[in-house]
Structure formats: C-alpha cells, structure tokens
Coordinates of C-alpha atoms in Angstrom, one line a residue:
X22 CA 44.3 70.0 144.1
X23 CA 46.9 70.3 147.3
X24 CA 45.4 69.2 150.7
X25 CA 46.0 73.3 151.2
X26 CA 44.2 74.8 148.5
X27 CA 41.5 71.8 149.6
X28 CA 41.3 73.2 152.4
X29 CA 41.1 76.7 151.7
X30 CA 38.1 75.6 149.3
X31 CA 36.2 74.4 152.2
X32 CA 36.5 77.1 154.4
X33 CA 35.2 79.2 151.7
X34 CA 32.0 77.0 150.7
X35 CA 31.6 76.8 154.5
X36 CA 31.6 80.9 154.9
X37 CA 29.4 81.6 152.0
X38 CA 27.2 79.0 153.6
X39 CA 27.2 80.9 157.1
X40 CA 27.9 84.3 156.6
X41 CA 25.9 85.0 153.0
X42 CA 22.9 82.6 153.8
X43 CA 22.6 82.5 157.5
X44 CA 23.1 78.8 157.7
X45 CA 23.8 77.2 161.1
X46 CA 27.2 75.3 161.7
X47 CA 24.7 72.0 162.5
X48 CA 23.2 72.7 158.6
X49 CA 26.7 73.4 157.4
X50 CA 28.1 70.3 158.3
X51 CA 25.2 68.3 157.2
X52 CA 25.1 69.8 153.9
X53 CA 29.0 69.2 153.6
X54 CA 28.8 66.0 154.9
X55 CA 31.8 66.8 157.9
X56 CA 31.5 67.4 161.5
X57 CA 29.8 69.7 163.2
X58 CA 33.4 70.5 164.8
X59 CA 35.2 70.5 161.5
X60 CA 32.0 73.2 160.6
X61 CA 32.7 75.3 163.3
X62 CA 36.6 75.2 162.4
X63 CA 36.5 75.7 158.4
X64 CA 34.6 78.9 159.2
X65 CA 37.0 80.3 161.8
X66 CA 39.8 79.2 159.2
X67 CA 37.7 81.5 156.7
X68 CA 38.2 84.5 159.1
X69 CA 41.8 83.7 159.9
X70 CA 42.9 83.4 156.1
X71 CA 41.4 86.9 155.2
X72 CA 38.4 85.3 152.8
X73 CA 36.1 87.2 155.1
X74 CA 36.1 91.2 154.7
X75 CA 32.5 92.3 153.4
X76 CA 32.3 89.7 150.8
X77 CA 33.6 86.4 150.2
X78 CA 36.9 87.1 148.4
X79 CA 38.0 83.6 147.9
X80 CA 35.3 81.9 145.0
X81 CA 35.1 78.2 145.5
X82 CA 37.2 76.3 142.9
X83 CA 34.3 74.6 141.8
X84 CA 32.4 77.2 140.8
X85 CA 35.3 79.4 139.0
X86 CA 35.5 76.4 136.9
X87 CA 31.8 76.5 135.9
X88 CA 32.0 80.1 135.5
X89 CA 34.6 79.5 133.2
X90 CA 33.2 76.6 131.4
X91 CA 29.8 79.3 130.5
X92 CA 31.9 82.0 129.8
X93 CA 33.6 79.2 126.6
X94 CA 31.1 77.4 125.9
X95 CA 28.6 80.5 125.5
X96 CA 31.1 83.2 124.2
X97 CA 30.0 84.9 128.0
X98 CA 32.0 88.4 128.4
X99 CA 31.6 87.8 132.5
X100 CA 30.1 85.3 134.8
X101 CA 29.8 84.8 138.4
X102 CA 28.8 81.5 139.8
X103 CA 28.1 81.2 143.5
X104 CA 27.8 77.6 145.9
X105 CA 25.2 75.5 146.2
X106 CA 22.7 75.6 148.5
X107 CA 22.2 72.2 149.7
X108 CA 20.2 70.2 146.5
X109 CA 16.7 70.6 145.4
X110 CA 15.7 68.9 148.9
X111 CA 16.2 72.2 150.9
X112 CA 12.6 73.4 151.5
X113 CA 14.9 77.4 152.3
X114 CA 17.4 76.2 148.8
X115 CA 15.5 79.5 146.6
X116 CA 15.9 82.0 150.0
X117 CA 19.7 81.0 150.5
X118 CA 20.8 80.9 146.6
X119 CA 19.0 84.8 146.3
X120 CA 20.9 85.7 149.3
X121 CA 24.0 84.9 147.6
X122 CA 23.2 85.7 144.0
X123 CA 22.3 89.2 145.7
X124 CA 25.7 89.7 147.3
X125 CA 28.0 88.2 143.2
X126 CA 25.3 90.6 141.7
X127 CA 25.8 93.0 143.8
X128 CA 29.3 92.9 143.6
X129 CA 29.4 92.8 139.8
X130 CA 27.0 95.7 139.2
X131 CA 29.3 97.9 141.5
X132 CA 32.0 97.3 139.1
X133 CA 29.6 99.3 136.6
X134 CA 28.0 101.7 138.6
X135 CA 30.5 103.0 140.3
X136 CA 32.4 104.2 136.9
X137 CA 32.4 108.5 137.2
X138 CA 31.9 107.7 133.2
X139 CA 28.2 109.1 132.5
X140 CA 26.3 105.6 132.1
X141 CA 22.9 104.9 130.7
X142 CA 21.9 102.0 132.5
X143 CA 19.0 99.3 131.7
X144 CA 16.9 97.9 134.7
X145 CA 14.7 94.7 134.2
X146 CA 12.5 93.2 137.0
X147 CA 13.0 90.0 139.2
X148 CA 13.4 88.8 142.8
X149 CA 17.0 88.3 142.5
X150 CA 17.5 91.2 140.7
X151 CA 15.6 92.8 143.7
X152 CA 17.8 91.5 146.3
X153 CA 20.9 92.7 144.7
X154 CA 20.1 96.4 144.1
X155 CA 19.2 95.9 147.8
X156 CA 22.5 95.2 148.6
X157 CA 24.6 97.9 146.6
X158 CA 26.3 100.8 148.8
X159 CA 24.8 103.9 148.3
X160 CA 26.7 105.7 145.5
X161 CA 26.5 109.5 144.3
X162 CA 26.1 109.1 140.6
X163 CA 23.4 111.9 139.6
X164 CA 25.1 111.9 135.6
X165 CA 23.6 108.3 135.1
X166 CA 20.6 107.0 134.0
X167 CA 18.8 104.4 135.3
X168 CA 15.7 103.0 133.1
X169 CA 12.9 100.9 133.5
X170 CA 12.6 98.4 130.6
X171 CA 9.1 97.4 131.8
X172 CA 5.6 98.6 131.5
X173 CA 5.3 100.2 134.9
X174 CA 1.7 98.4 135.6
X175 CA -0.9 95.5 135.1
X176 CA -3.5 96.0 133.6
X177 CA -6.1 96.7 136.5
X178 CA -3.3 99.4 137.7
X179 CA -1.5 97.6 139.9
X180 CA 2.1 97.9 140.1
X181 CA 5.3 95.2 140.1
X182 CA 6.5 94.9 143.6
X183 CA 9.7 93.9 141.5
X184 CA 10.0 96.3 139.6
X185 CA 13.0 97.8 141.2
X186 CA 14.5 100.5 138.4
X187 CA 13.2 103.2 140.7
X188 CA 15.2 101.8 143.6
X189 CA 18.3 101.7 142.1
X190 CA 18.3 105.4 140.9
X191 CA 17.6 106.1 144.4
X192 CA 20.9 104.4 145.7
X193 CA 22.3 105.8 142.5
X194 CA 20.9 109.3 143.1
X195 CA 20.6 109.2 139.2
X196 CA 17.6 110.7 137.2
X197 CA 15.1 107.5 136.3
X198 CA 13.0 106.4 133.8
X199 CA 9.7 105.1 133.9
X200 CA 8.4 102.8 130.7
X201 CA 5.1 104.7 130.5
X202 CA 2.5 101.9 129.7
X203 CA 1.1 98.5 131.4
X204 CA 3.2 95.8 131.2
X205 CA 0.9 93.7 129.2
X206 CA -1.7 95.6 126.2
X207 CA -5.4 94.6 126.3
X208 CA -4.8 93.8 122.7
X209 CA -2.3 94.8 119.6
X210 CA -4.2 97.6 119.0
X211 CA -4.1 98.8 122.8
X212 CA 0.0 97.9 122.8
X213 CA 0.1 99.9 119.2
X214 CA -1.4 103.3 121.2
X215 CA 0.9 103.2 124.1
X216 CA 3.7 102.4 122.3
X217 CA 3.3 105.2 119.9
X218 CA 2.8 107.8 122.7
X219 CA 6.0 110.3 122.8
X220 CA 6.6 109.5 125.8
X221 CA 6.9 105.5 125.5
X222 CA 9.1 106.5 122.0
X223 CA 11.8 108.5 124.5
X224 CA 11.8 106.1 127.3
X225 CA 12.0 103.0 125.0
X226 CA 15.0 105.5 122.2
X227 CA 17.1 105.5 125.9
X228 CA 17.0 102.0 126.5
X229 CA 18.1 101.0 123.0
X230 CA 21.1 103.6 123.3
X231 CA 22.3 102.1 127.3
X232 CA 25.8 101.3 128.4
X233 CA 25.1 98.6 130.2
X234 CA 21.6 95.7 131.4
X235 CA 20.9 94.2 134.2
X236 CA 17.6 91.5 133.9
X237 CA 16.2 88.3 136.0
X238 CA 15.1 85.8 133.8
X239 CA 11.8 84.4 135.1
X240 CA 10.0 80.9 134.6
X241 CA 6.8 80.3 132.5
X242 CA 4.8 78.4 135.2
X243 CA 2.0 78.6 137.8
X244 CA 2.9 80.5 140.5
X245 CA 6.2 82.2 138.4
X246 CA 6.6 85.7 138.3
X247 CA 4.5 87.3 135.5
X248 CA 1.4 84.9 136.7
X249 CA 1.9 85.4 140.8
X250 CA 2.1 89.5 139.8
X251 CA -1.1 88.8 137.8
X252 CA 0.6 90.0 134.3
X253 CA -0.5 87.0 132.6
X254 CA -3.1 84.2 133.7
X255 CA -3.4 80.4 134.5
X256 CA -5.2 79.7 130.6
X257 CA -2.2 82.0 129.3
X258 CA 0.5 80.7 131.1
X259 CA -0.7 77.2 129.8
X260 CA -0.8 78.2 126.3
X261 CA 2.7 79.0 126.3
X262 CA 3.6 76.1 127.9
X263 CA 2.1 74.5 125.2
X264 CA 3.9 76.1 122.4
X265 CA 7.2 75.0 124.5
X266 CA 8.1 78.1 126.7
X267 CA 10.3 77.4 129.4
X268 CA 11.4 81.2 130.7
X269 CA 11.3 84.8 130.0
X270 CA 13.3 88.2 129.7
X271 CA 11.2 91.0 130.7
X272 CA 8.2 89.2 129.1
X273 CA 9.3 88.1 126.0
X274 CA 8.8 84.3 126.4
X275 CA 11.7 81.7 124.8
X276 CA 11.6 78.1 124.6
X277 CA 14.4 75.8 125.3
X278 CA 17.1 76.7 122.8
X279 CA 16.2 80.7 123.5
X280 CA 14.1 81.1 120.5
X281 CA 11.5 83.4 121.3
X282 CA 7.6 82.7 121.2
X283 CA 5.2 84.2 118.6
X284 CA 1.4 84.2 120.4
X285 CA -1.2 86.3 121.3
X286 CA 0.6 87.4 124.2
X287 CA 3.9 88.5 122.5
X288 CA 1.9 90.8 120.0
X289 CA 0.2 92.3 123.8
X290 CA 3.8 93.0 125.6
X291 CA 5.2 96.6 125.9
X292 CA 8.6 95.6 127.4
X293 CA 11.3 96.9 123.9
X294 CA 12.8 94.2 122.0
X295 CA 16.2 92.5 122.9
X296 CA 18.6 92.1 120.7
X297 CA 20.6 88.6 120.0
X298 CA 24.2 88.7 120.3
X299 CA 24.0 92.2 121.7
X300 CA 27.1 94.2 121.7
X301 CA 27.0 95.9 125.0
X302 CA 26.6 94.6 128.1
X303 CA 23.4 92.3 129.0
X304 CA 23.6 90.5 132.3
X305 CA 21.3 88.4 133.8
X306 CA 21.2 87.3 137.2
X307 CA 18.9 84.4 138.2
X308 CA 19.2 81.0 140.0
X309 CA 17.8 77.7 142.1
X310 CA 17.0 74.5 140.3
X311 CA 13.6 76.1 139.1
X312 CA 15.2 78.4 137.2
X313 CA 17.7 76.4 135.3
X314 CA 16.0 75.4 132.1
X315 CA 15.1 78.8 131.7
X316 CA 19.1 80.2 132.8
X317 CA 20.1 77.9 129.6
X318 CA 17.4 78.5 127.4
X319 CA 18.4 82.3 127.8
X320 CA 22.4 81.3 127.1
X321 CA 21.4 79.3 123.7
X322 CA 19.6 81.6 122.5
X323 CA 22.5 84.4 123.0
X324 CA 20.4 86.9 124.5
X325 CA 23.3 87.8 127.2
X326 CA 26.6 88.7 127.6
X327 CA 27.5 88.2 131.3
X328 CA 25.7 85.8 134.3
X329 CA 25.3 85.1 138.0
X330 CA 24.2 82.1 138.7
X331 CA 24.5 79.1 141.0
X332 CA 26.0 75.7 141.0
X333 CA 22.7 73.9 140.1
X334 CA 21.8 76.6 136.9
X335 CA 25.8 76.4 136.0
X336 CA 26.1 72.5 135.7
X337 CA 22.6 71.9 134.3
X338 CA 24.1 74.5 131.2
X339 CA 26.9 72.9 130.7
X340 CA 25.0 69.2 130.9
X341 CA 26.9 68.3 134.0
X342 CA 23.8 66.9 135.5

C-alpha cells in the first residue's frame, strides 16, 4: 500500500473512531497506537480529503478486504464490515461497534427502502438492528410493507423493547404488520392455536412472500437477548447450551455450523421458519466479540445473504484470529 493511500486509511479509521463512536482524540490515539497530535491531525486530514459528509465515505482497506473475503468464502450477495473498536478490553467496545454498525446498516437498508418499487419488507428484533432503524432519514413510502417476524409479546404480556418493526413503518410511513401471538407458546399445543388463528396465517403468508429481511442475530447466553427480555429462562437457556447452541435468528436457536436445534423450546416458538439458501434478500446485522461465534454459526449454516459486521465478527469468520 502507498504511504498516500496509508494515510488516507488512517484518517478514515481515526474519523469513524471520532465522529461515528464519539471517541476522544486522547482514546484515538491510544487505541491506534500514534500521538495524540498525529490523532488530532488524521481526523482534520479526514475533513480536508472529503471522507466526512454524513457518513464515512472512505471504508478502511482493512475491512473492504474482510468484507470481501465473507462475501467469497460464504457466497454473501453484500456485506458491510465496519472498524474496530479497540479489542475485547474496551469496557464501551459493544456501545461503540452498535454505533457504527447503526450508521453501515443504516446506510445499506436505505439502499432498499428508498426504492419507489412497492416492497414487502421483513423486520426481526435486536439492539443493533434497533440502532439502525434509529438512524434512517425519514422516507415517504406508504406502498411498502413493513412486517414483524416476531411474536409481538412474552408470555406474561410484556412486550420486546426491541422489537422495532413498528418503528420502521413509522419512518417508512408504510402500513405494518404485527405477528399476532407471544413470542414463545406455553406448549406445542398453545403454539399450534395461535399459529392457526387467521390472523397469524396472513401475517406469517406476507412474510414468506417479502422483497427483502433485515434480522440481528442474538447469543444463547445469560444475560442475551431472549433471556434479559424474559422470552426464555436461565434452566432453558442452559439446556440449549447443552445441546451446543451458540446464537439465534428470531428465536430459532443454531449451533456452531448454523444447524438449527430440535428441543422443547423450538416446538414453543411462533417466530415463521427461515429458509436456507434463501433466494431474496436476508441481511443480518450484528457485531462485538460476543457475538462472533454466533455471526459465523449463522454464515455456515447459509441462513443469509448479506452482513454488517465488525472487524472482530469478520476475522473470527474467516479464522483470522
């Protein structure tokens, strides 16, 4: 690489670093391992080079390469892989990778959304997810449809605080769709009732027929999404565990090649099924270092078409680490 294009490279880490997730030049040049004066000169050399509009324009080298070794390696339509946050170290890593997963994602689902093309859009749940549809302009597009792929409630009635379909018909202005049931059944009998109401059957008929997914991929852990939003429990979240689950795609729980998990719970779960290899548009977007044995179990098992992730989830799929 030429001492320019070297150059250029740093100034760009060092804006996503300050102007995406708010770090200070004196972490900036720690993290980067240069002055705090070099810091303070590879982001004004950002400005003065036109990488800094509204977004980043200029992707670190490092990372198209990753994006490009996914996008080979697992037959990948599109991916997006943002810098690093600083190593597993950084107690505010998960805040500042979100931050800039949010601003790819949001980026990328712009590129959809914004089509006049009537779309039929799929919405899944997450943090990440979250943050991104946070961060999309508001765009006037009443002839989509956005629809929630998961069960709109626990089972004591409480709803997902991530659950953010709703939100992004409201930016959207688009009609929205509501999966009527809890996200996990009392039993297979319970999840047999409210998946044969008519109203489940048209909700779920539109998500099988959409243009286009968006999904987080979540952990299968203490404290990880589905347990903290009190979906599942700590005896259930350890049975899967057992059985080898590393991660989830609204609910349906996979183990490290992306094979998913017959249990109790699976036969309980509302959310419709995915399909492997599918032939529109699935795209995930999740990140950190807790995440990325679940980011790669999801790419083995070929359960998407498209990614934003980070450095960290990108190398540890391509068995960089």
């Amino acid at each position: 690489m030429s001492t320019a294009a070297s150059k250029l490279d740093l100034a760009a880490r060092a804006a996503w670093m300050y102007y995406v997730a708010g770090n200070t030049q004196n972490e900036i040049a720690e993290r980067l391992g240069i002055s705090r004066q070099m810091a303070q000169r590879m982001v004004a050399h950002a400005g003065a080079a036109n990488l800094v509009k509204v977004r980043i324009t200029h992707p670190v080298s490092s990372c198209l390469e990753l994006a490009q070794g996914l996008q080979q390696r697992y037959g990948l339509d599109t991916c997006r892989v943002v810098p690093g946050a600083g190593g597993g170290d950084n107690p505010h890593e998960a805040q500042e990778v979100q931050q800039m997963l949010a601003v790819a994602g949001a980026e990328l689902m712009e590129q959809y959304l914004g089509t006049e093309t009537p779309l039929v859009v799929n919405v899944g749940s997450g943090r990440t997810l979250k943050a991104a549809i946070e961060k999309l302009d508001d765009i006037a597009r009443p002839q989509h449809q956005i629809v929630s792929m998961i069960g709109a409630f626990a089972s004591d009635g409480s709803a997902n605080r991530y659950d953010v379909a709703l939100q992004a018909a409201e930016k959207l202005q688009a009609r929205f769709y509501l999966l009527p049931a809890p996200r996990v059944a009392e039993s297979e009998s319970d999840r047999q009732q409210w998946c044969n109401h008519r109203a489940y059957k048209i909700v779920s008929g539109l998500a099988e027929r959409a243009d286009v997914t968006f999904l987080g991929i979540g952990t299968i852990a203490l404290q990880g999404a589905m347990h903290e939003d009190g979906f599942i429990d700590a005896q259930e979240v350890l049975q899967l565990q057992q059985q080898g689950a590393v991660g989830e795609l609204i609910c349906h729980a996979f183990d490290r090649d992306g094979n998913l998990l017959r249990s109790p719970l699976s036969a309980r779960i509302t959310t419709p099924p995915l399909a492997v290899h599918p032939k529109r548009p699935v795209i995930a977007l999740a990140g950190g270092s807790k995440k990325a044995e679940a980011v790669r179990a999801a790419l083995r098992g070929g359960w998407l078409t498209g990614l934003v992730t980070d450095e960290a989830c990108a190398r540890h799929a391509l068995d960089l680490n």
